Amino acid sequence: MKTFKLTILFLLQCFLIYGQQEKKPNIIFLMIDDCSAVEFSCYATSKHASGNKTPVIDALAYEGVQFTTCWASPLCMPARAMLMSGKYGSKTGVFGNKLSNHNPNFAKKHIPMSKVLKDEGYETAISGKWHLPGNAGQKEYGFDEYSLLGGYFNPFEGKVVWDGLWFSWSKPSETFKDKAIIGSKKGQYPALYWNGCVINNGELQPSDTNTFAPDICQKFALDFIKKERDKPFFLYYPMVLPHDPWFETPVANSTNKRSKPGFSSQIKRLEYYVDELVQTLKESNVYDNTIIFFTADNATLANGKGSCSELGVRVPLIVFGGALKNKGVSDVMVDFTDMYPTVLEVAGVNTSSIKELDGVSFKPVLENKPFKEKPYVFSFLDLERTVRTKKYMMDGHGGIWKCAPSGNLLDYTPMEESEKTQQIRAELTKIIKSFKLPSIEMFGNERIEKARGNYNWPSFHSTTLAAYKNGDNWMYNKRRLKE
């Protein structure tokens, strides 16, 4: 009898251990908008300060894994397409904001990570800014719920009329009153911030002059975390902060008090949201089984956004959470195509059978296991390409730079033309030639000509070279202090 009881106890322990091993982690992918890695003080170097003091993000970087080199795209739409598909634009047709096929069948052709996770038993949600081909309501995206800003989102369920504030990208800080169906006026968008437009699961949310739209998306994200469930969850949180215009924000948890306008105020609000999210995870007793990816879609406006080089594509990447098995700073180079296989493998999905992936999973780095990193990272914007190895980077105009361990372009050295430089360029050009360019057959002659830059190749990317010469002066740009 005693032997029987011991056997039963042993089997119960085995079942418990097996259950713990099989429990899938919750995953949050938090992507902020238009924010270089150098904006955060954890990315400061001895030679170059950061744009902001960021104690919340710094503490999370210390708790988790901070990557020195993460490449997105110089603009938002191609970065989001890479993230959701694990593929470069040469396979998806999303080469940039200008040169994109905007194919509503994107999610049918390239199964998004959200759909894979949905099929693997995850409860899924998205909150924030869309800016992907197709629509979040499509079953092919696999989202159970959404809370999305109207400015980058055409409602899937039907026509939604917005009669609040609108803006145009020609003068984004100048809002105006209008009434129209969302998506019906080219170049005009419902407001992103005050009196902003948010649609939750097809329903337009109430908004007035005291409504700060990102607060609605934040509440949705927190409520999603708090839900009682017997499944793991995946929250894709493409937060709109700190995208311009850099309006004032609420102070702490008050809508009555407002900050001064400017970029740093938006960073403070962003930190408030991140801290609130982490505390909610802990209070809901799910932090210990959650992994959070924190990154951005491209560099900061007026500090590299739109430039095809390390300056425009280098973004923060910090992975943290109670389920993480490693901590420290990693110099492993990753780009946005790597997010797809990494997130899926963290969820226990074998990605080896998924066809045409450009990305490589860096899950071993998160587990402190041996990892052979890929030899280069790659990015693009419309007709430009940029590529980097550990030692050298070639920008979108063919300029060759000697890299530095910090990953900060201001620590790099532009290389003068020589036989060695030409040899390096030839080797890097072989890489970019393996990814096809947008063509007239894809987009027509007019769109291609509009996207074509008037520059000599090889030469140094003008924005990149100007930033290098100006050094840390970008932090004192007067525009950062106003809307």
PDB file of N, CA and C in Angstrom, residues 396-452:
ATOM      1  N   GLY A 396      22.140  53.846 -47.689  1.00  0.00           N
ATOM      2  CA  GLY A 396      21.315  53.768 -48.878  1.00  0.00           C
ATOM      3  C   GLY A 396      21.875  54.451 -50.097  1.00  0.00           C
ATOM      4  N   HIS A 397      22.942  55.245 -49.942  1.00  0.00           N
ATOM      5  CA  HIS A 397      23.586  55.888 -51.083  1.00  0.00           C
ATOM      6  C   HIS A 397      24.914  55.218 -51.442  1.00  0.00           C
ATOM      7  N   GLY A 398      25.225  54.117 -50.756  1.00  0.00           N
ATOM      8  CA  GLY A 398      26.456  53.398 -51.055  1.00  0.00           C
ATOM      9  C   GLY A 398      27.656  53.825 -50.234  1.00  0.00           C
ATOM     10  N   GLY A 399      27.458  54.757 -49.283  1.00  0.00           N
ATOM     11  CA  GLY A 399      28.548  55.168 -48.410  1.00  0.00           C
ATOM     12  C   GLY A 399      28.932  54.059 -47.438  1.00  0.00           C
ATOM     13  N   ILE A 400      30.235  53.860 -47.242  1.00  0.00           N
ATOM     14  CA  ILE A 400      30.728  52.790 -46.379  1.00  0.00           C
ATOM     15  C   ILE A 400      31.193  53.371 -45.045  1.00  0.00           C
ATOM     16  N   TRP A 401      30.751  52.755 -43.948  1.00  0.00           N
ATOM     17  CA  TRP A 401      31.079  53.212 -42.602  1.00  0.00           C
ATOM     18  C   TRP A 401      31.721  52.071 -41.806  1.00  0.00           C
ATOM     19  N   LYS A 402      32.760  52.410 -41.057  1.00  0.00           N
ATOM     20  CA  LYS A 402      33.334  51.448 -40.130  1.00  0.00           C
ATOM     21  C   LYS A 402      32.549  51.532 -38.832  1.00  0.00           C
ATOM     22  N   CYS A 403      32.010  50.407 -38.376  1.00  0.00           N
ATOM     23  CA  CYS A 403      31.090  50.385 -37.236  1.00  0.00           C
ATOM     24  C   CYS A 403      31.825  50.409 -35.903  1.00  0.00           C
ATOM     25  N   ALA A 404      31.062  50.664 -34.848  1.00  0.00           N
ATOM     26  CA  ALA A 404      31.580  50.668 -33.477  1.00  0.00           C
ATOM     27  C   ALA A 404      30.693  49.762 -32.630  1.00  0.00           C
ATOM     28  N   PRO A 405      31.239  49.172 -31.564  1.00  0.00           N
ATOM     29  CA  PRO A 405      30.462  48.246 -30.731  1.00  0.00           C
ATOM     30  C   PRO A 405      29.185  48.856 -30.145  1.00  0.00           C
ATOM     31  N   SER A 406      29.155  50.169 -29.948  1.00  0.00           N
ATOM     32  CA  SER A 406      27.984  50.807 -29.344  1.00  0.00           C
ATOM     33  C   SER A 406      26.754  50.725 -30.236  1.00  0.00           C
ATOM     34  N   GLY A 407      26.941  50.597 -31.557  1.00  0.00           N
ATOM     35  CA  GLY A 407      25.811  50.620 -32.479  1.00  0.00           C
ATOM     36  C   GLY A 407      25.320  52.022 -32.788  1.00  0.00           C
ATOM     37  N   ASN A 408      25.954  53.027 -32.189  1.00  0.00           N
ATOM     38  CA  ASN A 408      25.562  54.420 -32.390  1.00  0.00           C
ATOM     39  C   ASN A 408      26.332  54.982 -33.585  1.00  0.00           C
ATOM     40  N   LEU A 409      25.598  55.480 -34.570  1.00  0.00           N
ATOM     41  CA  LEU A 409      26.237  55.995 -35.778  1.00  0.00           C
ATOM     42  C   LEU A 409      27.248  57.093 -35.487  1.00  0.00           C
ATOM     43  N   LEU A 410      27.045  57.854 -34.421  1.00  0.00           N
ATOM     44  CA  LEU A 410      27.964  58.942 -34.107  1.00  0.00           C
ATOM     45  C   LEU A 410      29.342  58.424 -33.684  1.00  0.00           C
ATOM     46  N   ASP A 411      29.422  57.135 -33.364  1.00  0.00           N
ATOM     47  CA  ASP A 411      30.708  56.511 -33.043  1.00  0.00           C
ATOM     48  C   ASP A 411      31.347  55.849 -34.267  1.00  0.00           C
ATOM     49  N   TYR A 412      30.672  55.885 -35.404  1.00  0.00           N
ATOM     50  CA  TYR A 412      31.180  55.241 -36.614  1.00  0.00           C
ATOM     51  C   TYR A 412      32.179  56.167 -37.330  1.00  0.00           C
ATOM     52  N   THR A 413      32.863  55.595 -38.299  1.00  0.00           N
ATOM     53  CA  THR A 413      33.816  56.366 -39.102  1.00  0.00           C
ATOM     54  C   THR A 413      33.463  56.226 -40.581  1.00  0.00           C
ATOM     55  N   PRO A 414      33.137  57.343 -41.254  1.00  0.00           N
ATOM     56  CA  PRO A 414      32.896  57.259 -42.702  1.00  0.00           C
ATOM     57  C   PRO A 414      34.211  56.975 -43.418  1.00  0.00           C
ATOM     58  N   MET A 415      34.236  56.006 -44.302  1.00  0.00           N
ATOM     59  CA  MET A 415      35.471  55.577 -44.947  1.00  0.00           C
ATOM     60  C   MET A 415      35.665  56.278 -46.282  1.00  0.00           C
ATOM     61  N   GLU A 416      36.837  56.827 -46.482  1.00  0.00           N
ATOM     62  CA  GLU A 416      37.170  57.476 -47.755  1.00  0.00           C
ATOM     63  C   GLU A 416      37.316  56.412 -48.846  1.00  0.00           C
ATOM     64  N   GLU A 417      37.137  56.852 -50.076  1.00  0.00           N
ATOM     65  CA  GLU A 417      37.240  55.924 -51.193  1.00  0.00           C
ATOM     66  C   GLU A 417      38.674  55.385 -51.303  1.00  0.00           C
ATOM     67  N   SER A 418      38.749  54.079 -51.417  1.00  0.00           N
ATOM     68  CA  SER A 418      40.033  53.402 -51.587  1.00  0.00           C
ATOM     69  C   SER A 418      39.747  52.029 -52.172  1.00  0.00           C
ATOM     70  N   GLU A 419      40.797  51.310 -52.451  1.00  0.00           N
ATOM     71  CA  GLU A 419      40.613  49.965 -52.983  1.00  0.00           C
ATOM     72  C   GLU A 419      39.900  49.079 -51.963  1.00  0.00           C
ATOM     73  N   LYS A 420      40.238  49.261 -50.671  1.00  0.00           N
ATOM     74  CA  LYS A 420      39.596  48.475 -49.617  1.00  0.00           C
ATOM     75  C   LYS A 420      38.109  48.820 -49.511  1.00  0.00           C
ATOM     76  N   THR A 421      37.806  50.133 -49.579  1.00  0.00           N
ATOM     77  CA  THR A 421      36.414  50.566 -49.492  1.00  0.00           C
ATOM     78  C   THR A 421      35.604  49.979 -50.644  1.00  0.00           C
ATOM     79  N   GLN A 422      36.161  49.993 -51.822  1.00  0.00           N
ATOM     80  CA  GLN A 422      35.474  49.447 -52.994  1.00  0.00           C
ATOM     81  C   GLN A 422      35.244  47.946 -52.848  1.00  0.00           C
ATOM     82  N   GLN A 423      36.201  47.273 -52.236  1.00  0.00           N
ATOM     83  CA  GLN A 423      36.062  45.835 -52.014  1.00  0.00           C
ATOM     84  C   GLN A 423      34.937  45.556 -51.018  1.00  0.00           C
ATOM     85  N   ILE A 424      34.902  46.338 -49.939  1.00  0.00           N
ATOM     86  CA  ILE A 424      33.840  46.179 -48.933  1.00  0.00           C
ATOM     87  C   ILE A 424      32.475  46.451 -49.563  1.00  0.00           C
ATOM     88  N   ARG A 425      32.393  47.527 -50.379  1.00  0.00           N
ATOM     89  CA  ARG A 425      31.127  47.867 -51.024  1.00  0.00           C
ATOM     90  C   ARG A 425      30.676  46.736 -51.954  1.00  0.00           C
ATOM     91  N   ALA A 426      31.610  46.164 -52.666  1.00  0.00           N
ATOM     92  CA  ALA A 426      31.272  45.072 -53.581  1.00  0.00           C
ATOM     93  C   ALA A 426      30.689  43.879 -52.815  1.00  0.00           C
ATOM     94  N   GLU A 427      31.273  43.578 -51.658  1.00  0.00           N
ATOM     95  CA  GLU A 427      30.780  42.453 -50.848  1.00  0.00           C
ATOM     96  C   GLU A 427      29.381  42.744 -50.287  1.00  0.00           C
ATOM     97  N   LEU A 428      29.174  43.986 -49.820  1.00  0.00           N
ATOM     98  CA  LEU A 428      27.870  44.336 -49.270  1.00  0.00           C
ATOM     99  C   LEU A 428      26.818  44.462 -50.365  1.00  0.00           C
ATOM    100  N   THR A 429      27.242  44.894 -51.546  1.00  0.00           N
ATOM    101  CA  THR A 429      26.313  45.009 -52.673  1.00  0.00           C
ATOM    102  C   THR A 429      25.800  43.638 -53.100  1.00  0.00           C
ATOM    103  N   LYS A 430      26.636  42.605 -52.981  1.00  0.00           N
ATOM    104  CA  LYS A 430      26.190  41.244 -53.289  1.00  0.00           C
ATOM    105  C   LYS A 430      24.998  40.853 -52.431  1.00  0.00           C
ATOM    106  N   ILE A 431      25.025  41.299 -51.171  1.00  0.00           N
ATOM    107  CA  ILE A 431      23.918  40.974 -50.260  1.00  0.00           C
ATOM    108  C   ILE A 431      22.638  41.666 -50.708  1.00  0.00           C
ATOM    109  N   ILE A 432      22.718  42.968 -50.971  1.00  0.00           N
ATOM    110  CA  ILE A 432      21.486  43.699 -51.298  1.00  0.00           C
ATOM    111  C   ILE A 432      20.937  43.296 -52.659  1.00  0.00           C
ATOM    112  N   LYS A 433      21.782  42.804 -53.541  1.00  0.00           N
ATOM    113  CA  LYS A 433      21.307  42.380 -54.859  1.00  0.00           C
ATOM    114  C   LYS A 433      20.470  41.115 -54.782  1.00  0.00           C
ATOM    115  N   SER A 434      20.574  40.401 -53.661  1.00  0.00           N
ATOM    116  CA  SER A 434      19.776  39.183 -53.512  1.00  0.00           C
ATOM    117  C   SER A 434      18.316  39.495 -53.191  1.00  0.00           C
ATOM    118  N   PHE A 435      18.015  40.776 -52.888  1.00  0.00           N
ATOM    119  CA  PHE A 435      16.643  41.190 -52.605  1.00  0.00           C
ATOM    120  C   PHE A 435      16.182  42.119 -53.723  1.00  0.00           C
ATOM    121  N   LYS A 436      15.152  41.711 -54.432  1.00  0.00           N
ATOM    122  CA  LYS A 436      14.741  42.462 -55.620  1.00  0.00           C
ATOM    123  C   LYS A 436      14.214  43.849 -55.262  1.00  0.00           C
ATOM    124  N   LEU A 437      14.434  44.771 -56.194  1.00  0.00           N
ATOM    125  CA  LEU A 437      13.996  46.155 -56.043  1.00  0.00           C
ATOM    126  C   LEU A 437      12.560  46.328 -56.530  1.00  0.00           C
ATOM    127  N   PRO A 438      11.871  47.380 -56.059  1.00  0.00           N
ATOM    128  CA  PRO A 438      10.572  47.720 -56.650  1.00  0.00           C
ATOM    129  C   PRO A 438      10.760  48.024 -58.137  1.00  0.00           C
ATOM    130  N   SER A 439       9.803  47.650 -58.940  1.00  0.00           N
ATOM    131  CA  SER A 439       9.944  47.828 -60.382  1.00  0.00           C
ATOM    132  C   SER A 439       8.748  48.578 -60.959  1.00  0.00           C
ATOM    133  N   ILE A 440       8.935  49.047 -62.187  1.00  0.00           N
ATOM    134  CA  ILE A 440       7.839  49.716 -62.903  1.00  0.00           C
ATOM    135  C   ILE A 440       6.679  48.740 -63.094  1.00  0.00           C
ATOM    136  N   GLU A 441       6.998  47.464 -63.282  1.00  0.00           N
ATOM    137  CA  GLU A 441       5.957  46.451 -63.442  1.00  0.00           C
ATOM    138  C   GLU A 441       5.093  46.342 -62.189  1.00  0.00           C
ATOM    139  N   MET A 442       5.692  46.567 -61.024  1.00  0.00           N
ATOM    140  CA  MET A 442       4.960  46.478 -59.761  1.00  0.00           C
ATOM    141  C   MET A 442       4.107  47.710 -59.500  1.00  0.00           C
ATOM    142  N   PHE A 443       4.693  48.898 -59.732  1.00  0.00           N
ATOM    143  CA  PHE A 443       4.060  50.129 -59.252  1.00  0.00           C
ATOM    144  C   PHE A 443       3.777  51.169 -60.336  1.00  0.00           C
ATOM    145  N   GLY A 444       4.260  50.949 -61.537  1.00  0.00           N
ATOM    146  CA  GLY A 444       4.069  51.939 -62.586  1.00  0.00           C
ATOM    147  C   GLY A 444       5.181  52.973 -62.592  1.00  0.00           C
ATOM    148  N   ASN A 445       5.402  53.587 -63.731  1.00  0.00           N
ATOM    149  CA  ASN A 445       6.520  54.510 -63.911  1.00  0.00           C
ATOM    150  C   ASN A 445       6.401  55.748 -63.026  1.00  0.00           C
ATOM    151  N   GLU A 446       5.185  56.311 -62.891  1.00  0.00           N
ATOM    152  CA  GLU A 446       5.000  57.551 -62.134  1.00  0.00           C
ATOM    153  C   GLU A 446       5.369  57.380 -60.665  1.00  0.00           C
ATOM    154  N   ARG A 447       4.904  56.295 -60.043  1.00  0.00           N
ATOM    155  CA  ARG A 447       5.213  56.072 -58.624  1.00  0.00           C
ATOM    156  C   ARG A 447       6.697  55.800 -58.407  1.00  0.00           C
ATOM    157  N   ILE A 448       7.297  55.075 -59.327  1.00  0.00           N
ATOM    158  CA  ILE A 448       8.728  54.785 -59.213  1.00  0.00           C
ATOM    159  C   ILE A 448       9.537  56.079 -59.318  1.00  0.00           C
ATOM    160  N   GLU A 449       9.178  56.937 -60.252  1.00  0.00           N
ATOM    161  CA  GLU A 449       9.917  58.187 -60.444  1.00  0.00           C
ATOM    162  C   GLU A 449       9.775  59.107 -59.231  1.00  0.00           C
ATOM    163  N   LYS A 450       8.592  59.139 -58.609  1.00  0.00           N
ATOM    164  CA  LYS A 450       8.390  59.963 -57.427  1.00  0.00           C
ATOM    165  C   LYS A 450       9.230  59.473 -56.253  1.00  0.00           C
ATOM    166  N   ALA A 451       9.444  58.170 -56.203  1.00  0.00           N
ATOM    167  CA  ALA A 451      10.207  57.595 -55.097  1.00  0.00           C
ATOM    168  C   ALA A 451      11.708  57.619 -55.326  1.00  0.00           C
ATOM    169  N   ARG A 452      12.114  57.918 -56.543  1.00  0.00           N
ATOM    170  CA  ARG A 452      13.539  57.864 -56.873  1.00  0.00           C
ATOM    171  C   ARG A 452      14.268  59.083 -56.305  1.00  0.00           C
TER     172      ARG A 452
END
